[in-house]
Tab-separated table of C-alpha atoms and ligand atoms in Angstrom:
chain	number	residue	atom	x	y	z
A	26	UNK	CA	27.710	9.702	-17.579
A	27	UNK	CA	24.927	10.216	-19.989
A	28	UNK	CA	20.889	9.234	-19.238
A	29	UNK	CA	20.548	6.297	-21.399
A	30	UNK	CA	16.456	6.444	-20.583
A	31	UNK	CA	14.937	9.587	-19.639
A	32	UNK	CA	11.200	9.288	-18.342
A	33	UNK	CA	8.308	12.011	-19.154
A	34	UNK	CA	9.111	15.950	-18.212
A	35	UNK	CA	6.955	16.102	-14.708
A	36	UNK	CA	7.689	12.552	-13.790
A	37	UNK	CA	7.103	12.485	-9.875
A	38	UNK	CA	9.539	10.864	-8.186
A	39	UNK	CA	8.979	10.087	-4.587
A	40	UNK	CA	9.267	7.565	-1.368
A	41	UNK	CA	6.412	6.038	0.433
A	42	UNK	CA	5.732	5.088	4.053
A	43	UNK	CA	2.519	4.004	6.592
A	44	UNK	CA	1.841	5.368	9.669
A	45	UNK	CA	2.049	2.611	11.925
A	46	UNK	CA	5.468	1.254	10.224
A	47	UNK	CA	7.433	4.727	11.061
A	48	UNK	CA	5.832	6.059	13.710
A	49	UNK	CA	5.511	5.322	17.037
A	50	UNK	CA	4.224	7.483	20.084
A	51	UNK	CA	1.842	4.646	20.043
A	52	UNK	CA	-0.412	6.202	22.974
A	53	UNK	CA	0.405	10.210	22.899
A	54	UNK	CA	-1.470	13.174	22.399
A	55	UNK	CA	-4.623	11.221	22.678
A	56	UNK	CA	-4.170	8.718	19.932
A	57	UNK	CA	-6.166	4.796	21.555
A	58	UNK	CA	-5.327	1.504	19.518
A	59	UNK	CA	-5.716	0.654	16.779
A	60	UNK	CA	-5.776	-3.679	15.469
A	61	UNK	CA	-2.741	-2.993	14.817
A	62	UNK	CA	-1.262	-2.866	18.499
A	63	UNK	CA	-3.861	-5.252	19.446
A	64	UNK	CA	-2.789	-8.024	17.466
A	65	UNK	CA	0.934	-7.325	17.924
A	66	UNK	CA	0.500	-8.078	21.401
A	67	UNK	CA	-1.142	-11.378	20.470
A	68	UNK	CA	1.945	-14.133	20.823
A	69	UNK	CA	2.830	-15.355	17.685
A	70	UNK	CA	1.179	-12.889	16.028
A	71	UNK	CA	4.271	-10.568	14.803
A	72	UNK	CA	8.247	-12.516	14.482
A	73	UNK	CA	9.996	-11.219	17.835
A	74	UNK	CA	7.075	-10.132	19.445
A	75	UNK	CA	7.585	-6.462	17.363
A	76	UNK	CA	5.079	-3.538	17.802
A	77	UNK	CA	4.567	-0.504	16.180
A	78	UNK	CA	4.785	1.584	19.805
A	79	UNK	CA	8.236	2.982	18.554
A	80	UNK	CA	9.152	2.096	15.607
A	81	UNK	CA	10.898	3.802	13.682
A	82	UNK	CA	9.953	7.130	16.215
A	83	UNK	CA	9.004	9.522	13.021
A	84	UNK	CA	6.085	11.429	15.192
A	85	UNK	CA	9.169	12.974	17.769
A	86	UNK	CA	11.598	13.065	14.312
A	87	UNK	CA	9.514	13.949	11.538
A	88	UNK	CA	11.526	17.499	10.792
A	89	UNK	CA	14.915	15.007	10.464
A	90	UNK	CA	13.128	12.465	8.246
A	91	UNK	CA	11.756	15.450	5.629
A	92	UNK	CA	15.549	16.973	6.277
A	93	UNK	CA	16.480	13.518	4.541
A	94	UNK	CA	13.686	13.738	1.714
A	95	UNK	CA	15.422	16.839	0.763
A	96	UNK	CA	18.772	16.010	0.362
A	97	UNK	CA	17.140	12.785	-1.727
A	98	UNK	CA	15.618	15.524	-4.396
A	99	UNK	CA	12.271	13.648	-4.097
A	100	UNK	CA	9.378	15.569	-4.987
A	101	UNK	CA	6.418	13.643	-2.975
A	102	UNK	CA	6.504	12.288	-0.694
A	103	UNK	CA	3.409	9.448	0.126
A	104	UNK	CA	3.026	9.219	3.651
A	105	UNK	CA	-0.680	7.935	5.694
A	106	UNK	CA	-2.725	9.567	8.457
A	107	UNK	CA	-3.047	7.240	11.355
A	108	UNK	CA	-6.963	7.012	11.939
A	109	UNK	CA	-7.108	6.439	15.630
A	110	UNK	CA	-4.833	9.613	16.012
A	111	UNK	CA	-7.376	11.717	14.283
A	112	UNK	CA	-10.449	10.242	15.379
A	113	UNK	CA	-9.780	8.076	18.036
A	114	UNK	CA	-12.994	5.811	18.567
A	115	UNK	CA	-13.599	6.066	15.217
A	116	UNK	CA	-16.641	8.319	15.239
A	117	UNK	CA	-17.325	11.855	15.794
A	118	UNK	CA	-15.202	15.306	16.003
A	119	UNK	CA	-11.343	15.341	14.996
A	120	UNK	CA	-8.819	15.134	17.316
A	121	UNK	CA	-7.447	18.551	17.160
A	122	UNK	CA	-3.490	17.265	18.901
A	123	UNK	CA	-4.085	14.258	15.801
A	124	UNK	CA	-4.282	16.684	12.816
A	125	UNK	CA	-1.788	18.722	14.115
A	126	UNK	CA	0.921	16.266	13.688
A	127	UNK	CA	-0.040	15.984	10.103
A	128	UNK	CA	-1.096	19.739	9.209
A	129	UNK	CA	2.937	20.703	10.637
A	130	UNK	CA	4.534	16.978	8.530
A	131	UNK	CA	2.573	18.673	5.577
A	132	UNK	CA	3.871	22.308	5.968
A	133	UNK	CA	7.206	21.074	6.256
A	134	UNK	CA	7.344	18.887	3.636
A	135	UNK	CA	5.881	22.483	1.043
A	136	UNK	CA	8.749	24.439	2.789
A	137	UNK	CA	11.211	21.865	1.971
A	138	UNK	CA	9.423	21.477	-1.680
A	139	UNK	CA	7.889	18.092	-1.569
A	140	UNK	CA	4.258	17.256	-2.348
A	141	UNK	CA	2.588	15.500	0.457
A	142	UNK	CA	0.028	12.818	-0.809
A	143	UNK	CA	-1.767	12.117	1.621
A	144	UNK	CA	-3.204	7.882	2.555
A	145	UNK	CA	-6.249	8.081	4.531
A	146	UNK	CA	-6.650	3.996	5.850
A	147	UNK	CA	-3.240	2.427	5.550
A	148	UNK	CA	-4.915	-0.469	7.360
A	149	UNK	CA	-4.712	0.685	11.127
A	150	UNK	CA	-8.513	0.622	12.028
A	151	UNK	CA	-9.641	2.283	15.914
A	152	UNK	CA	-9.832	-1.056	17.656
A	153	UNK	CA	-13.135	0.230	18.794
A	154	UNK	CA	-14.308	0.033	14.918
A	155	UNK	CA	-13.029	-3.290	15.009
A	156	UNK	CA	-15.154	-4.747	18.387
A	157	UNK	CA	-17.846	-3.385	16.477
A	158	UNK	CA	-17.439	-6.307	13.454
A	159	UNK	CA	-14.850	-4.335	11.595
A	160	UNK	CA	-14.623	-4.285	7.976
A	161	UNK	CA	-17.281	-7.195	6.994
A	162	UNK	CA	-19.875	-5.015	8.470
A	163	UNK	CA	-20.878	-2.739	6.537
A	164	UNK	CA	-20.928	0.857	8.821
A	165	UNK	CA	-17.564	0.658	8.941
A	166	UNK	CA	-17.575	2.007	5.182
A	167	UNK	CA	-20.139	4.799	6.612
A	168	UNK	CA	-17.331	5.851	9.485
A	169	UNK	CA	-14.287	5.619	6.681
A	170	UNK	CA	-16.423	8.399	4.486
A	171	UNK	CA	-16.908	10.493	7.938
A	172	UNK	CA	-13.189	10.067	8.615
A	173	UNK	CA	-12.669	11.471	5.072
A	174	UNK	CA	-14.271	14.125	5.512
A	175	UNK	CA	-12.946	15.318	8.169
A	176	UNK	CA	-8.830	15.325	7.635
A	177	UNK	CA	-10.198	16.666	4.303
A	178	UNK	CA	-11.341	19.435	6.295
A	179	UNK	CA	-8.141	19.416	8.655
A	180	UNK	CA	-5.248	19.316	5.824
A	181	UNK	CA	-7.365	19.913	2.383
A	182	UNK	CA	-5.796	23.796	2.312
A	183	UNK	CA	-2.029	21.880	2.686
A	184	UNK	CA	-2.636	18.371	0.729
A	185	UNK	CA	-4.111	18.538	-2.936
A	186	UNK	CA	-3.315	14.706	-3.559
A	187	UNK	CA	-4.613	11.609	-1.675
A	188	UNK	CA	-5.417	8.539	-1.360
A	189	UNK	CA	-8.405	6.453	0.521
A	190	UNK	CA	-7.066	3.015	0.902
A	191	UNK	CA	-3.808	0.917	0.268
A	192	UNK	CA	-4.312	-2.177	-1.013
A	193	UNK	CA	-7.778	-3.341	0.276
A	194	UNK	CA	-6.176	-6.920	-0.795
A	195	UNK	CA	-4.537	-7.041	2.167
A	196	UNK	CA	-7.344	-5.382	4.084
A	197	UNK	CA	-10.304	-8.104	3.552
A	198	UNK	CA	-7.798	-11.213	2.870
A	199	UNK	CA	-4.567	-11.011	5.004
A	200	UNK	CA	-6.972	-9.641	8.072
A	201	UNK	CA	-10.487	-11.417	7.837
A	202	UNK	CA	-9.226	-14.919	5.107
A	203	UNK	CA	-5.591	-16.292	6.136
A	204	UNK	CA	-5.961	-13.849	9.496
A	205	UNK	CA	-1.798	-13.157	9.135
A	206	UNK	CA	-2.688	-9.565	9.209
A	207	UNK	CA	-4.925	-7.617	12.029
A	208	UNK	CA	-7.735	-8.040	13.124
A	209	UNK	CA	-6.444	-11.657	12.180
A	210	UNK	CA	-9.211	-13.482	11.390
A	211	UNK	CA	-9.798	-16.381	9.301
A	212	UNK	CA	-13.464	-16.306	8.455
A	213	UNK	CA	-13.777	-16.125	4.483
A	214	UNK	CA	-17.249	-15.158	4.103
A	215	UNK	CA	-16.369	-12.002	6.320
A	216	UNK	CA	-13.084	-11.417	3.778
A	217	UNK	CA	-15.754	-11.050	1.044
A	218	UNK	CA	-17.691	-8.621	2.743
A	219	UNK	CA	-14.771	-6.878	3.953
A	220	UNK	CA	-13.999	-6.683	0.036
A	221	UNK	CA	-17.212	-5.080	-0.440
A	222	UNK	CA	-17.133	-2.902	2.338
A	223	UNK	CA	-13.930	-1.519	1.098
A	224	UNK	CA	-14.548	-0.978	-2.028
A	225	UNK	CA	-17.698	1.153	-0.248
A	226	UNK	CA	-15.887	2.864	1.899
A	227	UNK	CA	-13.371	4.258	-1.260
A	228	UNK	CA	-16.404	5.220	-3.129
A	229	UNK	CA	-17.713	6.954	0.023
A	230	UNK	CA	-14.898	8.573	0.855
A	231	UNK	CA	-14.226	9.358	-2.976
A	232	UNK	CA	-17.220	11.579	-2.569
A	233	UNK	CA	-16.884	13.245	0.881
A	234	UNK	CA	-12.903	14.143	-0.363
A	235	UNK	CA	-14.753	15.893	-3.730
A	236	UNK	CA	-17.056	17.606	-1.030
A	237	UNK	CA	-14.170	19.025	1.385
A	238	UNK	CA	-11.739	19.586	-0.939
A	239	UNK	CA	-10.174	22.923	-2.731
A	240	UNK	CA	-11.384	22.262	-6.436
A	241	UNK	CA	-8.312	21.026	-8.009
A	242	UNK	CA	-7.412	18.669	-6.066
A	243	UNK	CA	-6.873	14.935	-6.216
A	244	UNK	CA	-8.303	11.644	-5.455
A	245	UNK	CA	-7.084	8.204	-5.758
A	246	UNK	CA	-6.836	4.426	-4.537
A	247	UNK	CA	-3.897	2.247	-4.130
A	248	UNK	CA	-4.385	-1.183	-4.746
A	249	UNK	CA	-1.776	-4.300	-4.551
A	250	UNK	CA	-2.718	-5.962	-8.375
A	251	UNK	CA	-1.303	-9.865	-8.595
A	252	UNK	CA	0.891	-10.107	-11.695
A	253	UNK	CA	-0.544	-14.063	-12.199
A	254	UNK	CA	0.637	-15.682	-14.786
A	255	UNK	CA	-0.283	-19.913	-15.382
A	256	UNK	CA	2.366	-21.919	-15.083
A	257	UNK	CA	1.659	-23.709	-17.814
A	258	UNK	CA	-1.275	-22.861	-21.002
A	259	UNK	CA	-3.369	-25.974	-20.097
A	260	UNK	CA	-7.015	-24.944	-19.433
A	261	UNK	CA	-6.855	-25.858	-15.599
A	262	UNK	CA	-3.546	-23.612	-15.117
A	263	UNK	CA	-5.599	-21.138	-17.224
A	264	UNK	CA	-8.594	-21.887	-14.637
A	265	UNK	CA	-6.233	-21.064	-11.568
A	266	UNK	CA	-5.299	-17.740	-12.883
A	267	UNK	CA	-9.012	-16.509	-14.226
A	268	UNK	CA	-9.898	-17.280	-10.083
A	269	UNK	CA	-6.877	-15.372	-8.685
A	270	UNK	CA	-7.006	-12.872	-11.319
A	271	UNK	CA	-10.622	-12.344	-10.099
A	272	UNK	CA	-10.037	-12.871	-6.030
A	273	UNK	CA	-6.853	-11.070	-6.464
A	274	UNK	CA	-7.556	-8.226	-9.113
A	275	UNK	CA	-11.158	-7.671	-10.651
A	276	UNK	CA	-12.907	-7.995	-7.197
A	277	UNK	CA	-12.205	-3.722	-6.919
A	278	UNK	CA	-11.074	-2.818	-10.623
A	279	UNK	CA	-14.605	-3.696	-11.628
A	280	UNK	CA	-16.740	-2.289	-8.970
A	281	UNK	CA	-14.626	0.734	-8.640
A	282	UNK	CA	-14.449	1.767	-12.626
A	283	UNK	CA	-16.734	-0.416	-13.930
A	284	UNK	CA	-19.743	-0.673	-11.215
A	285	UNK	CA	-20.229	-4.320	-11.462
A	286	UNK	CA	-18.895	-7.539	-9.710
A	287	UNK	CA	-17.394	-9.709	-11.883
A	288	UNK	CA	-19.556	-12.549	-13.062
A	289	UNK	CA	-16.823	-15.371	-12.243
A	290	UNK	CA	-16.064	-14.226	-8.983
A	291	UNK	CA	-19.825	-14.532	-8.277
A	292	UNK	CA	-20.174	-17.614	-9.395
A	293	UNK	CA	-16.633	-19.305	-7.728
A	294	UNK	CA	-17.768	-17.689	-4.268
A	295	UNK	CA	-21.746	-19.360	-4.358
A	296	UNK	CA	-20.564	-22.133	-1.797
A	297	UNK	CA	-19.786	-19.118	0.510
A	298	UNK	CA	-22.164	-16.213	-0.180
A	299	UNK	CA	-24.806	-15.019	-2.262
A	300	UNK	CA	-23.335	-11.351	-1.750
A	301	UNK	CA	-27.132	-10.116	-0.419
A	302	UNK	CA	-24.825	-7.623	0.988
A	303	UNK	CA	-24.452	-5.963	-2.046
A	304	UNK	CA	-27.642	-3.602	-1.790
A	305	UNK	CA	-29.478	-1.227	-4.916
A	306	UNK	CA	-26.996	1.552	-5.768
A	307	UNK	CA	-23.839	0.106	-3.939
A	308	UNK	CA	-21.867	-0.424	-7.240
A	309	UNK	CA	-23.160	3.180	-8.170
A	310	UNK	CA	-21.332	4.334	-5.344
A	311	UNK	CA	-18.255	2.621	-5.387
A	312	UNK	CA	-17.695	3.790	-9.073
A	313	UNK	CA	-16.947	7.424	-8.289
A	314	UNK	CA	-14.686	8.815	-11.058
A	315	UNK	CA	-11.119	9.060	-9.376
A	316	UNK	CA	-8.022	11.223	-10.952
A	317	UNK	CA	-5.938	8.629	-11.062
A	318	UNK	CA	-4.462	4.552	-9.659
A	319	UNK	CA	-2.016	3.752	-7.721
A	320	UNK	CA	-0.485	0.727	-7.541
A	321	UNK	CA	1.977	-1.358	-5.294
A	322	UNK	CA	4.096	-4.315	-7.451
A	323	UNK	CA	6.878	-6.187	-5.715
A	324	UNK	CA	6.488	-9.513	-7.208
A	325	UNK	CA	4.641	-11.577	-9.407
A	326	UNK	CA	2.149	-14.951	-8.879
A	327	UNK	CA	2.478	-18.021	-10.911
A	328	UNK	CA	-0.328	-20.307	-9.941
A	329	UNK	CA	-1.278	-23.919	-11.362
A	330	UNK	CA	-4.185	-25.868	-11.049
A	331	UNK	CA	-4.338	-27.634	-7.606
A	332	UNK	CA	-5.188	-27.143	-4.247
A	333	UNK	CA	-3.830	-25.080	-1.550
A	334	UNK	CA	-3.335	-26.366	1.861
A	335	UNK	CA	-3.360	-23.614	4.858
A	336	UNK	CA	-4.888	-20.737	5.872
A	337	UNK	CA	-5.525	-19.001	2.436
A	338	UNK	CA	-6.302	-15.761	1.758
A	339	UNK	CA	-8.165	-17.160	-1.563
A	340	UNK	CA	-11.691	-17.190	-0.695
A	341	UNK	CA	-13.143	-20.480	-2.306
A	342	UNK	CA	-9.919	-20.856	-4.512
A	343	UNK	CA	-7.990	-23.222	-2.205
A	344	UNK	CA	-9.460	-26.147	-4.024
A	345	UNK	CA	-8.638	-25.381	-6.868
A	346	UNK	CA	-5.045	-23.395	-6.536
A	347	UNK	CA	-2.336	-24.199	-6.003
A	348	UNK	CA	0.528	-21.483	-6.053
A	349	UNK	CA	4.359	-22.007	-7.722
A	350	UNK	CA	7.191	-20.135	-6.664
A	351	UNK	CA	8.108	-18.450	-9.379
A	352	UNK	CA	12.271	-19.138	-10.550
A	353	UNK	CA	14.493	-16.502	-10.013
A	354	UNK	CA	16.526	-13.750	-7.360
A	355	UNK	CA	14.671	-13.547	-4.486
A	356	UNK	CA	14.598	-10.544	-1.604
A	357	UNK	CA	15.094	-11.262	2.053
A	358	UNK	CA	11.429	-11.712	1.750
A	359	UNK	CA	11.464	-14.429	-0.020
A	360	UNK	CA	9.699	-12.807	-3.339
A	361	UNK	CA	11.318	-13.440	-6.462
A	362	UNK	CA	12.636	-10.354	-8.140
A	363	UNK	CA	10.790	-9.844	-11.727
A	364	UNK	CA	10.865	-6.965	-12.890
A	365	UNK	CA	8.379	-8.371	-16.593
A	366	UNK	CA	5.484	-8.066	-13.971
A	367	UNK	CA	5.175	-4.659	-13.281
A	368	UNK	CA	5.568	-4.014	-16.970
A	369	UNK	CA	2.775	-7.162	-17.666
A	370	UNK	CA	0.438	-5.009	-15.346
A	371	UNK	CA	1.056	-1.700	-16.319
A	372	UNK	CA	0.302	-2.662	-20.156
A	373	UNK	CA	-2.549	-3.802	-19.110
A	374	UNK	CA	-3.812	-1.187	-17.209
A	375	UNK	CA	-3.122	0.611	-20.092
A	376	UNK	CA	-5.535	-1.502	-22.536
A	377	UNK	CA	-8.630	-1.861	-19.808
A	378	UNK	CA	-8.402	1.695	-17.849
A	379	UNK	CA	-8.209	4.081	-21.032
A	380	UNK	CA	-8.148	7.414	-19.802
A	381	UNK	CA	-6.840	6.544	-16.072
A	382	UNK	CA	-3.745	7.681	-14.971
A	383	UNK	CA	-1.761	5.126	-13.286
A	384	UNK	CA	0.849	6.307	-10.644
A	385	UNK	CA	2.742	3.177	-9.051
A	386	UNK	CA	2.549	3.967	-4.932
A	387	UNK	CA	4.883	1.934	-4.011
A	388	UNK	CA	7.668	-1.085	-5.629
A	389	UNK	CA	11.200	-1.701	-3.620
A	390	UNK	CA	12.334	-4.181	-1.744
A	391	UNK	CA	14.058	-6.407	1.773
A	392	UNK	CA	17.687	-7.353	1.685
A	393	UNK	CA	19.944	-8.003	5.383
A	394	UNK	CA	21.516	-4.770	5.246
A	395	UNK	CA	24.026	-3.485	7.963
A	396	UNK	CA	26.093	-1.015	9.050
A	397	UNK	CA	30.319	-1.351	8.338
A	398	UNK	CA	32.756	-0.357	10.983
A	399	UNK	CA	32.879	2.525	8.741
A	400	UNK	CA	29.255	3.035	9.027
A	401	UNK	CA	28.168	2.290	5.788
A	402	UNK	CA	25.093	0.465	4.341
A	403	UNK	CA	26.119	-1.123	0.732
A	404	UNK	CA	22.705	-2.510	-0.834
A	405	UNK	CA	23.816	-3.450	-4.480
A	406	UNK	CA	21.438	-5.666	-4.295
A	407	UNK	CA	18.881	-3.546	-3.230
A	408	UNK	CA	19.920	-1.334	-6.277
A	409	UNK	CA	19.491	-3.527	-9.164
A	410	UNK	CA	15.980	-4.261	-8.119
A	411	UNK	CA	15.226	-0.551	-8.641
A	412	UNK	CA	17.075	-0.374	-12.092
A	413	UNK	CA	15.547	-3.328	-13.258
A	414	UNK	CA	11.612	-2.114	-12.064
A	415	UNK	CA	12.623	1.486	-13.045
A	416	UNK	CA	13.890	0.405	-16.625
A	417	UNK	CA	10.601	-2.084	-16.966
A	418	UNK	CA	7.955	1.356	-15.768
A	419	UNK	CA	9.867	3.196	-18.661
A	420	UNK	CA	9.860	0.245	-21.609
A	421	UNK	CA	5.634	0.639	-20.148
A	422	UNK	CA	5.636	4.114	-21.099
A	423	UNK	CA	7.734	4.115	-24.310
A	424	UNK	CA	4.882	1.330	-25.493
A	425	UNK	CA	2.171	4.588	-23.841
A	426	UNK	CA	1.335	3.549	-20.791
A	427	UNK	CA	-0.001	6.617	-18.767
A	428	UNK	CA	2.659	6.462	-15.759
A	429	UNK	CA	2.763	9.631	-13.999
A	430	UNK	CA	4.909	9.252	-11.204
A	431	UNK	CA	6.720	6.631	-9.041
A	432	UNK	CA	7.127	5.998	-4.918
A	433	UNK	CA	9.721	4.010	-3.327
A	434	UNK	CA	8.971	1.841	-0.556
A	435	UNK	CA	10.567	2.883	1.778
A	436	UNK	CA	11.818	5.934	3.056
A	437	UNK	CA	13.002	4.206	6.424
A	438	UNK	CA	13.992	0.767	7.522
A	439	UNK	CA	10.097	0.096	9.730
A	440	UNK	CA	7.647	-1.813	11.372
A	441	UNK	CA	7.443	-4.985	8.239
A	442	UNK	CA	3.872	-5.505	9.844
A	443	UNK	CA	3.748	-9.725	10.644
A	444	UNK	CA	7.764	-9.884	10.338
A	445	UNK	CA	8.326	-7.098	12.625
A	446	UNK	CA	11.615	-5.063	12.582
A	447	UNK	CA	13.852	-8.211	10.702
A	448	UNK	CA	12.819	-6.890	7.104
A	449	UNK	CA	14.431	-3.628	6.160
A	450	UNK	CA	12.745	-2.590	3.106
A	451	UNK	CA	14.329	1.406	3.468
A	452	UNK	CA	16.909	3.281	1.618
A	453	UNK	CA	17.774	5.072	4.919
A	454	UNK	CA	18.836	2.191	7.331
A	455	UNK	CA	17.254	2.656	10.873
A	456	UNK	CA	19.196	1.354	13.989
A	457	UNK	CA	16.029	0.708	15.709
A	458	UNK	CA	18.682	1.083	19.605
A	459	UNK	CA	19.332	4.760	18.755
A	460	UNK	CA	17.046	5.492	15.870
A	461	UNK	CA	20.612	6.528	13.766
A	462	UNK	CA	19.488	7.290	9.990
A	463	UNK	CA	21.778	6.382	7.737
A	464	UNK	CA	21.220	7.049	3.990
A	465	UNK	CA	22.341	3.266	1.986
A	466	UNK	CA	23.917	3.341	-1.638
A	467	UNK	CA	20.175	2.846	-2.578
A	468	UNK	CA	19.814	6.156	-0.875
A	469	UNK	CA	22.568	7.555	-3.329
A	470	UNK	CA	21.716	5.474	-6.277
A	471	UNK	CA	17.843	7.216	-6.136
A	472	UNK	CA	19.147	10.875	-5.614
A	473	UNK	CA	21.236	10.269	-9.033
A	474	UNK	CA	17.489	9.006	-10.867
A	475	UNK	CA	15.693	11.533	-9.552
A	476	UNK	CA	18.429	14.664	-10.485
A	477	UNK	CA	18.832	13.615	-14.074
A	478	UNK	CA	15.342	12.320	-14.222
A	479	UNK	CA	15.727	8.699	-15.415
A	480	UNK	CA	18.873	5.988	-15.544
A	481	UNK	CA	22.199	6.430	-16.001
A	482	UNK	CA	24.274	4.160	-18.763
B	522	FCB	C1	2.871	-3.495	1.345
B	522	FCB	C2	2.821	-2.550	2.145
B	522	FCB	C3	3.612	-1.776	2.536
B	522	FCB	C4	4.935	-2.618	2.897
B	522	FCB	C5	5.045	-4.061	1.348
B	522	FCB	C6	6.534	-4.181	1.869
B	522	FCB	O1	2.243	-4.554	1.274
B	522	FCB	O2	1.605	-1.197	1.427
B	522	FCB	O3	3.318	-1.078	3.595
B	522	FCB	O4	4.523	-3.128	3.820
B	522	FCB	O5	3.792	-4.322	1.509
């Protein structure tokens, strides 16, 4: 078999997970509840009443999970640190037992030849901080920077690659506007405040990390940028796309990379807020230089002029924007499969952020996988999805996008937020009753991609 599409030498091949989705051990070693522990207990918020109490029991099976990755041959592993494990109340000193878990994980990875990549915030805010106001409150950003410093002090000798926030769009708008994620608030103006305070949290944390980490460490941010398309070329449809681009993409890209707020965003949201919570100096604080940008991509977003009915994660856009189903096949999430969206994003960022290396920090798909009587898990749709998306990445690289790595979401089947355990994104199947792990066909396929640094014919 020849390698038809080879990636650049040194390309990083990883898998990704997040603490609340896999760890379990929700009340062990001093961990206190996060907003997801609270939210998942509210009736009707998570399918089937699932919680992350046990999840994939990774807290107790960490060595086995690292061994699985060693077998795959991954070069990198992206995990997140649970804030309530390390600093249970969101203030004060670090809890050593919490840090120790991640120190052991980093050691185990390094012994397996795998580079640890740590995300500081993948949605598990200590409940106490939410009780004091959560992300709409400015102080949460300051607390986050202190937490970042504690984690960097504890792990900086072992972890050289850091991400501040995962998908602040979801935190702000699913958490505080549509309320489908924790903490489940439906306050559009508060969601805009949250978005700003997340940008601020990121910038303050970049400074805190740089101060605490050894020289040469890398600091990044992961955004779930929206590949927005207007349904038609009409001015009204294009204006709908502009609004979603402002609220979905530029609300983060502009403060973080250009130290400004998008003017059209401020105008579009004038009915909700005057943005006076953005203080002098904030936009300098949000735009501290980073070493790369992480992008999570799953599917494109198609919009047209119209009205959005029902709870919305798009504050102020509801009377102007309707979301259209994108054509094509769908995953078990009912998300359309369209790798061109990833290519569009990468080439856009190549043009708009020259000099900023890009890393795909999540990409993957859920399908209704099951172990057959022989114990095998055949997942040809996932292999096809991954192949299409890696082909799109390769095309963008050939066209000059500076993409340094790809992290497959996810290593393991896990707690898929409001969908619970029903949606399986893993390349390793988890039988949640026995916690038995079974690599799916896609895991073997991905191991082959990594081994040849590219896609075969
Ligand atoms: C992303 C999240 C990740 C996972 C995937 C499917 O938005 O960052 O935790 O749930 O979606």
